[in-house]
Short mmCIF file of C-alpha atoms in Angstrom, two decimals:
data_model
loop_
_atom_site.label_atom_id
_atom_site.label_comp_id
_atom_site.label_asym_id
_atom_site.label_seq_id
_atom_site.Cartn_x
_atom_site.Cartn_y
_atom_site.Cartn_z
CA MET I 11 0.00 0.00 0.00
CA PRO I 12 1.36 3.47 -0.87
CA PRO I 13 2.47 5.53 2.16
CA ARG I 14 0.15 8.31 3.24
CA THR I 15 2.84 10.61 4.60
CA THR I 16 5.03 12.96 2.57
CA CYS I 17 8.16 11.10 3.67
CA TRP I 18 8.33 7.55 4.99
CA ASP I 19 10.80 4.97 6.26
CA LEU I 20 13.22 3.39 3.83
CA GLU I 21 12.47 -0.31 3.49
CA PRO I 22 15.35 -2.78 3.09
CA HIS I 23 14.08 -3.99 -0.29
CA THR I 24 13.97 -0.38 -1.53
CA SER I 25 17.50 0.18 -0.30
CA ALA I 26 18.57 -2.84 -2.34
CA LYS I 27 16.87 -1.49 -5.44
CA HIS I 28 18.58 1.88 -4.98
CA LEU I 29 21.96 0.17 -4.70
CA ILE I 30 21.36 -1.56 -8.03
CA LEU I 31 20.25 1.73 -9.59
CA ARG I 32 23.34 3.50 -8.29
CA ARG I 33 25.67 0.77 -9.55
CA TYR I 34 24.11 0.76 -13.00
CA LEU I 35 24.14 4.55 -13.41
CA GLN I 36 27.83 4.57 -12.55
CA ALA I 37 28.33 2.54 -15.73
CA TRP I 38 25.53 3.98 -17.91
CA LEU I 39 26.27 7.68 -17.53
CA PRO I 40 29.85 7.79 -18.90
CA ILE I 41 29.07 5.41 -21.76
CA MET I 42 25.98 7.24 -22.99
CA THR I 43 27.32 10.77 -22.50
CA ARG I 44 30.58 9.93 -24.25
CA TRP I 45 28.85 9.21 -27.56
CA ASN I 46 25.72 11.38 -27.30
CA GLY I 47 25.36 15.11 -26.89
CA ARG I 48 22.16 14.76 -24.92
CA VAL I 49 20.72 11.98 -22.75
CA LEU I 50 17.52 11.66 -20.78
CA TYR I 51 16.91 10.16 -17.35
CA ILE I 52 13.29 9.62 -16.27
CA ASP I 53 12.13 8.77 -12.77
CA GLY I 54 8.44 8.07 -13.21
CA PHE I 55 7.50 7.86 -9.52
CA ALA I 56 10.08 10.17 -8.01
CA GLY I 57 8.74 10.72 -4.49
CA PRO I 58 10.19 13.39 -2.17
CA GLY I 59 13.84 12.49 -2.76
CA ILE I 60 14.44 11.82 0.93
CA TYR I 61 13.23 9.32 3.51
CA ARG I 62 12.02 10.04 7.02
CA THR I 63 15.40 9.45 8.59
CA GLY I 64 17.42 11.23 5.92
CA GLU I 65 18.31 8.56 3.37
CA GLU I 66 18.43 9.67 -0.26
CA GLY I 67 15.61 8.83 -2.65
CA SER I 68 16.11 7.71 -6.24
CA PRO I 69 16.07 11.21 -7.84
CA ILE I 70 18.83 12.47 -5.57
CA ILE I 71 20.81 9.26 -6.08
CA ALA I 72 20.67 9.75 -9.86
CA LEU I 73 21.59 13.42 -9.69
CA LYS I 74 24.51 12.87 -7.33
CA GLU I 75 25.86 10.01 -9.42
CA ALA I 76 25.93 12.35 -12.41
CA ILE I 77 27.30 15.36 -10.51
CA HIS I 78 30.12 13.49 -8.80
CA HIS I 79 31.00 11.01 -11.53
CA THR I 80 34.71 10.73 -12.16
CA ALA I 81 34.08 10.85 -15.92
CA GLN I 82 33.37 14.61 -15.75
CA ILE I 83 30.22 14.56 -17.88
CA ARG I 84 30.10 17.30 -20.51
CA SER I 85 27.01 16.26 -22.49
CA GLN I 86 23.62 17.65 -21.62
CA VAL I 87 21.78 15.41 -19.17
CA VAL I 88 18.06 16.02 -18.80
CA PHE I 89 16.41 14.71 -15.64
CA LEU I 90 12.64 14.33 -15.63
CA PHE I 91 11.32 13.69 -12.13
CA ILE I 92 7.61 12.92 -12.17
CA GLU I 93 5.56 12.89 -8.97
CA ALA I 94 1.77 12.93 -8.52
CA ASP I 95 1.74 14.23 -4.93
CA PRO I 96 2.24 18.04 -4.65
CA ALA I 97 3.73 17.92 -1.13
CA ARG I 98 6.28 15.28 -2.11
CA LEU I 99 7.22 17.18 -5.25
CA GLU I 100 7.83 20.31 -3.17
CA VAL I 101 10.14 18.42 -0.81
CA LEU I 102 11.98 17.02 -3.83
CA LYS I 103 12.52 20.51 -5.20
CA GLN I 104 13.92 21.56 -1.82
CA GLN I 105 16.34 18.64 -1.86
CA ILE I 106 17.51 19.46 -5.37
CA ALA I 107 18.03 23.09 -4.38
CA THR I 108 20.74 22.00 -1.93
CA LEU I 109 22.84 20.55 -4.76
CA GLN I 110 25.24 22.34 -7.07
CA VAL I 111 23.80 21.23 -10.38
CA PRO I 112 26.14 21.84 -13.36
CA SER I 113 24.95 24.10 -16.15
CA ASN I 114 24.84 21.18 -18.61
CA PHE I 115 22.28 19.38 -16.44
CA LYS I 116 18.63 20.27 -16.88
CA VAL I 117 16.31 19.20 -14.07
CA GLN I 118 12.53 19.25 -14.47
CA CYS I 119 10.21 18.33 -11.60
CA LEU I 120 6.81 17.56 -13.06
CA LEU I 121 3.59 17.32 -11.07
CA GLY I 122 1.29 14.59 -12.33
CA ARG I 123 1.15 10.98 -13.38
CA PHE I 124 3.94 9.08 -15.07
CA ASP I 125 1.79 7.83 -17.93
CA GLU I 126 0.42 11.28 -18.71
CA HIS I 127 3.78 13.06 -18.75
CA LEU I 128 5.63 10.37 -20.69
CA THR I 129 2.83 10.34 -23.27
CA GLN I 130 3.28 14.09 -23.67
CA VAL I 131 7.03 13.69 -24.15
CA LEU I 132 6.61 10.98 -26.78
CA ASP I 133 3.85 12.90 -28.54
CA PHE I 134 6.06 15.99 -28.71
CA VAL I 135 8.97 14.02 -30.15
CA LYS I 136 6.67 12.51 -32.77
CA GLU I 137 5.14 15.89 -33.70
CA GLN I 138 8.59 17.42 -34.12
CA LYS I 139 9.68 14.42 -36.20
CA ARG I 140 12.69 14.01 -33.98
CA ASN I 141 14.36 11.07 -32.32
CA LEU I 142 14.11 10.64 -28.58
CA ALA I 143 17.47 11.17 -26.90
CA PRO I 144 19.10 8.05 -25.40
CA THR I 145 16.95 7.37 -22.35
CA PHE I 146 17.03 5.44 -19.12
CA ALA I 147 13.57 5.21 -17.51
CA PHE I 148 13.19 4.08 -13.91
CA VAL I 149 9.58 2.96 -13.49
CA ASP I 150 9.12 2.30 -9.78
CA PRO I 151 5.45 2.43 -8.71
CA PHE I 152 4.05 1.45 -5.32
CA GLY I 153 1.48 -0.79 -6.96
CA PHE I 154 0.52 -1.41 -10.55
CA SER I 155 -1.58 1.58 -11.62
CA HIS I 156 -0.62 4.10 -14.29
CA THR I 157 2.09 1.94 -15.85
CA PRO I 158 0.35 0.84 -19.06
CA PHE I 159 2.24 -1.67 -21.13
CA SER I 160 1.35 0.22 -24.29
CA LEU I 161 3.43 3.14 -23.02
CA ILE I 162 6.41 0.95 -22.14
CA LYS I 163 6.16 -0.55 -25.62
CA ARG I 164 6.01 2.87 -27.23
CA LEU I 165 9.04 4.08 -25.28
CA MET I 166 11.09 1.03 -26.23
CA GLN I 167 10.38 1.55 -29.93
CA ASN I 168 12.94 4.35 -29.74
CA ASP I 169 16.60 3.52 -30.25
CA LYS I 170 18.92 3.60 -27.24
CA CYS I 171 16.13 3.44 -24.68
CA GLU I 172 16.32 1.32 -21.55
CA VAL I 173 13.85 0.61 -18.77
CA LEU I 174 14.12 -0.69 -15.24
CA ILE I 175 10.64 -1.62 -14.08
CA THR I 176 9.52 -2.57 -10.60
CA PHE I 177 6.87 -5.23 -11.09
CA MET I 178 4.99 -5.42 -7.80
CA TYR I 179 4.13 -9.10 -7.85
CA GLU I 180 2.82 -9.33 -4.30
CA ALA I 181 0.23 -6.60 -4.92
CA ILE I 182 -0.58 -7.88 -8.41
CA ASN I 183 -1.16 -11.40 -7.15
CA ARG I 184 -3.33 -10.21 -4.28
CA PHE I 185 -5.83 -8.49 -6.58
CA LEU I 186 -5.81 -10.92 -9.50
CA SER I 187 -9.41 -11.98 -8.87
CA HIS I 188 -10.74 -8.63 -7.71
CA PRO I 189 -13.78 -7.60 -9.77
CA ASP I 190 -12.63 -3.97 -10.01
CA GLN I 191 -9.22 -4.72 -11.55
CA PRO I 192 -9.63 -6.30 -15.03
CA ALA I 193 -9.23 -3.02 -16.91
CA ASN I 194 -6.14 -2.10 -14.86
CA TYR I 195 -4.60 -5.51 -15.49
CA ASP I 196 -5.41 -5.40 -19.20
CA SER I 197 -3.50 -2.11 -19.28
CA LEU I 198 -0.61 -3.39 -17.15
CA PHE I 199 0.00 -6.51 -19.25
CA GLY I 200 -1.10 -5.13 -22.61
CA CYS I 201 -3.28 -8.20 -23.16
CA GLN I 202 -5.94 -10.32 -21.47
CA ASP I 203 -3.89 -13.48 -21.03
CA TRP I 204 -3.30 -12.65 -17.36
CA ARG I 205 -6.89 -13.76 -16.65
CA GLU I 206 -5.77 -17.39 -16.84
CA ALA I 207 -3.57 -16.87 -13.77
CA SER I 208 -6.50 -16.73 -11.33
CA SER I 209 -7.25 -20.39 -12.05
CA VAL I 210 -3.67 -21.49 -11.27
CA GLU I 211 -3.89 -22.72 -7.69
CA ASP I 212 -0.26 -23.60 -6.98
CA PRO I 213 1.46 -20.39 -5.73
CA GLN I 214 4.79 -21.06 -7.47
CA ALA I 215 3.10 -22.01 -10.73
CA ARG I 216 1.00 -18.85 -10.58
CA LYS I 217 4.05 -16.70 -9.92
CA LYS I 218 5.84 -18.27 -12.87
CA PHE I 219 2.80 -17.74 -15.12
CA VAL I 220 2.50 -14.04 -14.24
CA HIS I 221 6.24 -13.42 -14.45
CA ASP I 222 6.64 -15.22 -17.76
CA LEU I 223 3.68 -13.41 -19.29
CA TYR I 224 5.13 -9.97 -18.56
CA LEU I 225 8.58 -11.10 -19.71
CA ARG I 226 7.11 -12.42 -22.95
CA GLN I 227 5.21 -9.21 -23.54
CA LEU I 228 8.43 -7.24 -23.26
CA GLN I 229 10.28 -9.62 -25.56
CA VAL I 230 7.61 -10.23 -28.18
CA SER I 231 5.05 -7.44 -28.10
CA ALA I 232 7.45 -4.62 -27.26
CA ALA I 233 10.28 -6.27 -29.25
CA VAL I 234 12.87 -5.51 -26.57
CA THR I 235 16.06 -7.25 -27.68
CA TYR I 236 17.34 -8.17 -24.23
CA VAL I 237 15.22 -8.61 -21.13
CA ARG I 238 16.47 -9.75 -17.74
CA SER I 239 14.39 -10.19 -14.61
CA PHE I 240 15.50 -10.23 -11.01
CA GLU I 241 13.48 -11.32 -8.02
CA MET I 242 13.67 -9.53 -4.68
CA ILE I 243 13.08 -11.98 -1.83
CA ASP I 244 12.07 -10.80 1.65
CA PRO I 245 13.35 -12.31 4.94
CA GLY I 246 10.31 -14.63 4.97
CA ASN I 247 11.40 -16.03 1.57
CA ARG I 248 8.47 -14.33 -0.17
CA THR I 249 8.65 -12.43 -3.44
CA GLU I 250 8.48 -8.69 -2.84
CA TYR I 251 8.75 -7.74 -6.49
CA PHE I 252 10.53 -8.44 -9.75
CA LEU I 253 12.82 -5.98 -11.49
CA PHE I 254 12.57 -6.16 -15.27
CA PHE I 255 15.42 -4.62 -17.21
CA GLY I 256 14.95 -4.03 -20.92
CA THR I 257 17.51 -2.81 -23.45
CA LYS I 258 18.65 -3.18 -27.05
CA SER I 259 22.30 -3.10 -26.02
CA TYR I 260 24.35 -6.22 -25.33
CA ASP I 261 26.86 -4.13 -23.39
CA ALA I 262 24.05 -2.76 -21.22
CA VAL I 263 23.09 -6.30 -20.22
CA LYS I 264 26.66 -6.86 -19.07
CA LYS I 265 26.63 -3.64 -17.04
CA MET I 266 23.30 -4.47 -15.38
CA LYS I 267 24.56 -7.92 -14.43
CA GLU I 268 27.67 -6.31 -12.98
CA ALA I 269 25.43 -4.03 -10.92
CA MET I 270 23.40 -6.98 -9.65
CA TRP I 271 26.39 -9.08 -8.66
CA LYS I 272 28.10 -6.13 -6.95
CA ALA I 273 24.92 -5.10 -5.16
CA ASP I 274 24.66 -8.52 -3.59
CA GLU I 275 28.23 -8.50 -2.32
CA SER I 276 26.94 -6.89 0.86
CA GLY I 277 24.95 -10.01 1.72
CA ARG I 278 22.14 -7.86 3.14
CA PHE I 279 19.59 -8.76 0.50
CA GLN I 280 18.43 -11.77 -1.45
CA PHE I 281 18.22 -11.43 -5.22
CA ALA I 282 17.61 -14.11 -7.79
CA ASP I 283 18.00 -13.97 -11.54
CA THR I 284 14.64 -15.27 -12.73
CA THR I 285 14.76 -14.59 -16.46
CA ASP I 286 14.34 -18.34 -16.88
CA MET I 287 12.15 -19.39 -13.96
CA ASN I 288 13.10 -23.03 -14.60
CA GLN I 289 16.76 -22.21 -13.94
CA SER I 290 16.61 -19.31 -11.51
CA LEU I 291 19.73 -18.56 -9.50
CA LEU I 292 19.99 -16.95 -6.09
CA PHE I 293 22.87 -14.49 -6.20
CA GLY I 294 25.60 -15.10 -3.68
CA THR I 295 28.91 -13.50 -2.83
CA THR I 296 30.65 -16.11 -5.03
CA PRO I 297 29.28 -17.48 -8.32
CA ASP I 298 28.48 -21.18 -8.50
CA PHE I 299 31.08 -22.14 -11.09
CA ASN I 300 30.02 -25.78 -11.09
CA ASP I 301 26.54 -24.71 -12.11
CA LEU I 302 27.93 -22.45 -14.81
CA LYS I 303 30.12 -25.27 -16.11
CA SER I 304 27.09 -27.57 -16.25
CA ARG I 305 25.16 -25.00 -18.29
CA ILE I 306 28.05 -24.49 -20.72
CA VAL I 307 28.59 -28.21 -21.20
CA SER I 308 24.87 -28.84 -21.67
CA LYS I 309 24.71 -26.14 -24.35
CA PHE I 310 27.92 -26.84 -26.28
CA ARG I 311 28.94 -30.47 -25.70
CA GLY I 312 30.21 -31.97 -28.95
CA SER I 313 30.30 -28.61 -30.71
CA GLN I 314 33.09 -26.40 -31.96
CA VAL I 315 32.38 -22.81 -30.97
CA THR I 316 34.23 -19.56 -30.49
CA VAL I 317 34.89 -18.22 -27.03
CA ASP I 318 32.82 -15.21 -28.11
CA ASP I 319 29.82 -17.50 -28.67
CA VAL I 320 30.30 -18.93 -25.18
CA GLU I 321 30.43 -15.43 -23.74
CA ARG I 322 27.18 -14.41 -25.44
CA PHE I 323 25.53 -17.55 -24.11
CA VAL I 324 26.74 -16.81 -20.58
CA VAL I 325 25.62 -13.18 -20.70
CA ILE I 326 22.29 -13.60 -22.48
CA GLU I 327 21.08 -17.04 -21.42
CA THR I 328 22.46 -17.51 -17.90
CA PRO I 329 22.53 -15.42 -14.72
CA TYR I 330 26.33 -15.21 -14.84
CA ARG I 331 28.72 -12.53 -16.08
CA GLU I 332 31.24 -12.46 -18.89
CA THR I 333 33.97 -12.39 -16.23
CA HIS I 334 32.86 -15.70 -14.71
CA PHE I 335 33.69 -18.35 -17.29
CA LYS I 336 37.19 -18.19 -18.78
CA GLN I 337 39.59 -18.64 -15.88
CA GLN I 338 37.05 -20.18 -13.53
CA VAL I 339 35.54 -22.74 -15.94
CA LEU I 340 37.24 -23.08 -19.32
CA LYS I 341 40.78 -23.06 -17.93
CA LEU I 342 39.96 -25.90 -15.53
CA MET I 343 38.23 -27.85 -18.30
CA GLU I 344 41.32 -27.52 -20.51
CA SER I 345 43.68 -28.74 -17.77
CA ALA I 346 41.41 -31.56 -16.52
CA THR I 347 42.47 -35.22 -16.80
CA PRO I 348 41.18 -36.25 -19.20
CA PRO I 349 40.66 -32.83 -20.88
CA GLU I 350 37.06 -31.62 -21.03
CA LEU I 351 37.65 -29.23 -23.90
CA ARG I 352 40.02 -29.07 -26.84
CA ILE I 353 41.53 -25.98 -28.42
CA ILE I 354 40.89 -25.92 -32.16
CA THR I 355 42.56 -22.56 -32.78
CA ARG I 356 43.80 -20.09 -30.20
CA THR I 357 44.38 -16.49 -31.22
CA GLY I 358 47.19 -14.40 -29.84
CA GLN I 359 50.24 -15.99 -28.17
CA ASN I 360 48.68 -19.46 -27.86
CA ARG I 361 49.30 -19.67 -24.12
CA ARG I 362 47.60 -22.53 -22.35
CA GLY I 363 44.77 -21.43 -20.08
CA THR I 364 44.04 -18.24 -22.01
CA PHE I 365 41.04 -17.69 -24.27
CA PRO I 366 41.36 -14.52 -26.37
CA SER I 367 38.52 -13.39 -28.57
CA GLY I 368 38.31 -15.53 -31.71
CA THR I 369 39.61 -18.68 -30.04
CA VAL I 370 37.73 -21.80 -31.20
CA ILE I 371 37.14 -24.61 -28.71
CA GLU I 372 35.43 -27.98 -28.75
CA VAL I 373 33.54 -29.00 -25.62
CA LEU I 374 34.18 -32.73 -25.15
#
């Protein structure tokens, strides 16, 4: 349930989400501003920018990451902070006023709903026959209202757009059978297929159905090239929410995975990569290299493939990172007795235990 006060206590699961956001922006900002003269950051449910006991909210986190970034950002960065509550928006403005915002940063605090303001932005871009600037949209509602799938789809039709969506599964599941919600759910999912979920009695099967439907809508209906999902698990081992990350950039997937693995190094939170609910993985402080090896062998046994193909498989089809498989898996497979992989051609200096780009291996 949304808080009724202007400021409220920071929940642990929100703190975890903010840590992921911070980590990702540290990577996203220098990359996007290096190659683009103007970029756009949207916080669709900005809030007051501060919690009751002084912790920073997501708008202030984003601004500070840009202001203090070691890359010394020179491109124009436009921040759109959207908030429906007038009192919260006023507090946010007060928080922003305490910062020394560079002249190449443009900050707009907009009163109103996320869907209404983003529609106006996209309509304006269309009317002007322009392209939307490279955009990162943080869509972080308390529940599931005013986040129509049609708008997410429309946003992602633009090049160089990325979204990080909080999908409030606990609230969505609670109201699946409520007679007042069908229109809201039709809008949220962009289809009526969700209605089948109410007849799924097993809780885990229902969760998988709902999760997979939204994932499929992003992949198929919105044609998002790469979609990853991450589950936030509360201390009672219940699903608080899913984070869905959508992008057209392979490198962005790598940076988001880096953010997720680094965020979990603290051990304070439980995340799971749930892109494939049949092979979900609970993040830990150390990757499960035996599991990764099993996945690689299952995919490539008997095949000759490049190391680059293995990397793409690891990044796109597993929860692991591109830094997790060469020294920790392939090197041990090469030196095993008997060997578990064979080098067909090795680029570079042909040193045993190294796997430069272009190297061809056979998984035995």
